[in-house]
Amino acid sequence: MVLSVSERTFKQEVLESPVPVLVNFGAPWCGLCRLIQPILLQFQSNCCDRIKLVAVNADDNFKLANTYRLTSLPTLILIENGKISQRLEGFDDKEDLRQALEAISVNYAPINNWQRRSA
């Protein structure tokens, strides 16, 4: 399950998080936002507690949308130690998103998984 975050809880849940946070900015009317949900849930299950996944409704959190200068939805922003580490937007299809998320998850894979991949 993805944690919904608002302007009120963003600082505590995202900026002050001890683990990196992948913020999914979307909106209920956004068809692509709904299409990527299964991919994000799979990403979350693969990364477990190494990366936190949260969702922000851009329509209901206008200040956050402006702060992070959203130009399209969905926009995914990886935040580490309160700072943007990576931004994913304008991906072409599900496979493009899968590859980008895989690249992120490799950086946070447990040592035993990394060793299995490189063997």
mmCIF file of C-alpha atoms in Angstrom:
data_model
loop_
_atom_site.group_PDB
_atom_site.id
_atom_site.type_symbol
_atom_site.label_atom_id
_atom_site.label_comp_id
_atom_site.label_asym_id
_atom_site.label_seq_id
_atom_site.Cartn_x
_atom_site.Cartn_y
_atom_site.Cartn_z
ATOM 1 C CA MET A 1 0.000 0.000 0.000
ATOM 2 C CA VAL A 2 1.255 3.451 -0.924
ATOM 3 C CA LEU A 3 1.220 6.157 1.729
ATOM 4 C CA SER A 4 -0.681 9.302 0.694
ATOM 5 C CA VAL A 5 1.143 12.467 1.683
ATOM 6 C CA SER A 6 -0.160 16.034 1.781
ATOM 7 C CA GLU A 7 1.394 19.455 2.261
ATOM 8 C CA ARG A 8 0.777 19.003 5.982
ATOM 9 C CA THR A 9 2.690 15.697 6.245
ATOM 10 C CA PHE A 10 5.267 16.123 3.446
ATOM 11 C CA LYS A 11 8.083 17.467 5.614
ATOM 12 C CA GLN A 12 7.846 14.663 8.154
ATOM 13 C CA GLU A 13 7.195 11.777 5.746
ATOM 14 C CA VAL A 14 9.498 12.833 2.910
ATOM 15 C CA LEU A 15 12.040 15.527 3.738
ATOM 16 C CA GLU A 16 12.878 14.145 7.200
ATOM 17 C CA SER A 17 12.729 10.477 6.225
ATOM 18 C CA PRO A 18 15.750 8.380 7.237
ATOM 19 C CA VAL A 19 15.435 6.420 3.968
ATOM 20 C CA PRO A 20 15.150 7.737 0.393
ATOM 21 C CA VAL A 21 11.577 8.493 -0.694
ATOM 22 C CA LEU A 22 10.132 8.094 -4.183
ATOM 23 C CA VAL A 23 7.333 10.659 -4.452
ATOM 24 C CA ASN A 24 4.667 9.911 -7.035
ATOM 25 C CA PHE A 25 2.926 13.144 -8.037
ATOM 26 C CA GLY A 26 -0.326 12.326 -9.803
ATOM 27 C CA ALA A 27 -4.028 13.136 -9.997
ATOM 28 C CA PRO A 28 -7.244 11.085 -10.030
ATOM 29 C CA TRP A 29 -8.099 12.184 -13.588
ATOM 30 C CA CYS A 30 -4.671 11.163 -14.962
ATOM 31 C CA GLY A 31 -4.947 7.934 -16.953
ATOM 32 C CA LEU A 32 -1.192 7.338 -17.101
ATOM 33 C CA CYS A 33 -1.028 7.785 -13.315
ATOM 34 C CA ARG A 34 -3.438 4.856 -12.932
ATOM 35 C CA LEU A 35 -1.563 2.766 -15.493
ATOM 36 C CA ILE A 36 1.758 2.996 -13.663
ATOM 37 C CA GLN A 37 0.305 2.003 -10.274
ATOM 38 C CA PRO A 38 1.053 -1.745 -10.672
ATOM 39 C CA ILE A 39 4.641 -0.967 -11.680
ATOM 40 C CA LEU A 40 5.114 1.277 -8.652
ATOM 41 C CA LEU A 41 3.625 -1.344 -6.321
ATOM 42 C CA GLN A 42 6.016 -3.942 -7.746
ATOM 43 C CA PHE A 43 8.902 -1.506 -7.241
ATOM 44 C CA GLN A 44 7.794 -0.958 -3.641
ATOM 45 C CA SER A 45 7.647 -4.683 -2.924
ATOM 46 C CA ASN A 46 11.127 -5.183 -4.424
ATOM 47 C CA CYS A 47 12.694 -2.338 -2.440
ATOM 48 C CA CYS A 48 10.865 -3.109 0.817
ATOM 49 C CA ASP A 49 12.196 -0.792 3.498
ATOM 50 C CA ARG A 50 15.157 0.587 1.541
ATOM 51 C CA ILE A 51 13.052 3.140 -0.359
ATOM 52 C CA LYS A 52 9.735 4.544 0.782
ATOM 53 C CA LEU A 53 7.045 5.133 -1.847
ATOM 54 C CA VAL A 54 4.512 7.907 -1.274
ATOM 55 C CA ALA A 55 1.789 9.468 -3.404
ATOM 56 C CA VAL A 56 0.870 13.139 -3.649
ATOM 57 C CA ASN A 57 -2.336 14.318 -5.312
ATOM 58 C CA ALA A 58 -1.027 17.304 -7.273
ATOM 59 C CA ASP A 59 -4.514 18.825 -7.574
ATOM 60 C CA ASP A 60 -5.027 18.873 -3.800
ATOM 61 C CA ASN A 61 -1.478 19.968 -2.958
ATOM 62 C CA PHE A 62 -0.918 22.971 -5.189
ATOM 63 C CA LYS A 63 1.989 24.367 -3.125
ATOM 64 C CA LEU A 64 3.946 21.123 -3.477
ATOM 65 C CA ALA A 65 3.179 20.998 -7.200
ATOM 66 C CA ASN A 66 4.590 24.519 -7.532
ATOM 67 C CA THR A 67 7.564 23.892 -5.247
ATOM 68 C CA TYR A 68 8.643 20.906 -7.347
ATOM 69 C CA ARG A 69 7.758 22.661 -10.619
ATOM 70 C CA LEU A 70 5.555 19.940 -12.040
ATOM 71 C CA THR A 71 5.003 20.291 -15.766
ATOM 72 C CA SER A 72 3.418 16.898 -16.397
ATOM 73 C CA LEU A 73 1.759 14.065 -14.535
ATOM 74 C CA PRO A 74 2.800 11.634 -13.385
ATOM 75 C CA THR A 75 6.107 12.949 -12.111
ATOM 76 C CA LEU A 76 8.274 10.797 -9.856
ATOM 77 C CA ILE A 77 10.896 12.439 -7.682
ATOM 78 C CA LEU A 78 13.426 10.542 -5.577
ATOM 79 C CA ILE A 79 14.314 12.550 -2.485
ATOM 80 C CA GLU A 80 17.276 11.653 -0.276
ATOM 81 C CA ASN A 81 18.150 13.562 2.877
ATOM 82 C CA GLY A 82 15.626 16.237 1.950
ATOM 83 C CA LYS A 83 17.115 16.883 -1.508
ATOM 84 C CA ILE A 84 16.092 15.796 -5.001
ATOM 85 C CA SER A 85 18.339 13.003 -6.162
ATOM 86 C CA GLN A 86 16.470 12.000 -9.319
ATOM 87 C CA ARG A 87 13.451 13.107 -11.311
ATOM 88 C CA LEU A 88 11.419 10.902 -13.676
ATOM 89 C CA GLU A 89 8.925 12.546 -15.991
ATOM 90 C CA GLY A 90 7.840 12.241 -19.551
ATOM 91 C CA PHE A 91 8.567 8.534 -19.821
ATOM 92 C CA ASP A 92 7.319 7.036 -23.071
ATOM 93 C CA ASP A 93 5.759 3.808 -21.854
ATOM 94 C CA LYS A 94 5.601 1.284 -19.018
ATOM 95 C CA GLU A 95 8.850 -0.376 -20.066
ATOM 96 C CA ASP A 96 10.664 2.964 -20.012
ATOM 97 C CA LEU A 97 9.428 3.504 -16.459
ATOM 98 C CA ARG A 98 10.348 -0.070 -15.435
ATOM 99 C CA GLN A 99 13.917 0.453 -16.634
ATOM 100 C CA ALA A 100 14.236 3.767 -14.782
ATOM 101 C CA LEU A 101 12.910 2.207 -11.557
ATOM 102 C CA GLU A 102 15.225 -0.775 -11.974
ATOM 103 C CA ALA A 103 18.188 1.600 -12.239
ATOM 104 C CA ILE A 104 17.104 3.262 -8.998
ATOM 105 C CA SER A 105 16.526 -0.017 -7.161
ATOM 106 C CA VAL A 106 19.977 -1.370 -8.090
ATOM 107 C CA ASN A 107 21.519 1.401 -5.984
ATOM 108 C CA TYR A 108 19.529 0.228 -2.961
ATOM 109 C CA ALA A 109 19.644 -3.547 -3.445
ATOM 110 C CA PRO A 110 20.780 -5.575 -0.446
ATOM 111 C CA ILE A 111 24.283 -6.993 -0.768
ATOM 112 C CA ASN A 112 23.052 -10.583 -1.089
ATOM 113 C CA ASN A 113 20.791 -9.709 -4.062
ATOM 114 C CA TRP A 114 23.594 -7.758 -5.732
ATOM 115 C CA GLN A 115 25.976 -10.675 -5.292
ATOM 116 C CA ARG A 116 23.451 -13.053 -6.857
ATOM 117 C CA ARG A 117 23.019 -10.750 -9.875
ATOM 118 C CA SER A 118 26.730 -10.387 -10.491
ATOM 119 C CA ALA A 119 27.503 -14.109 -10.140
#
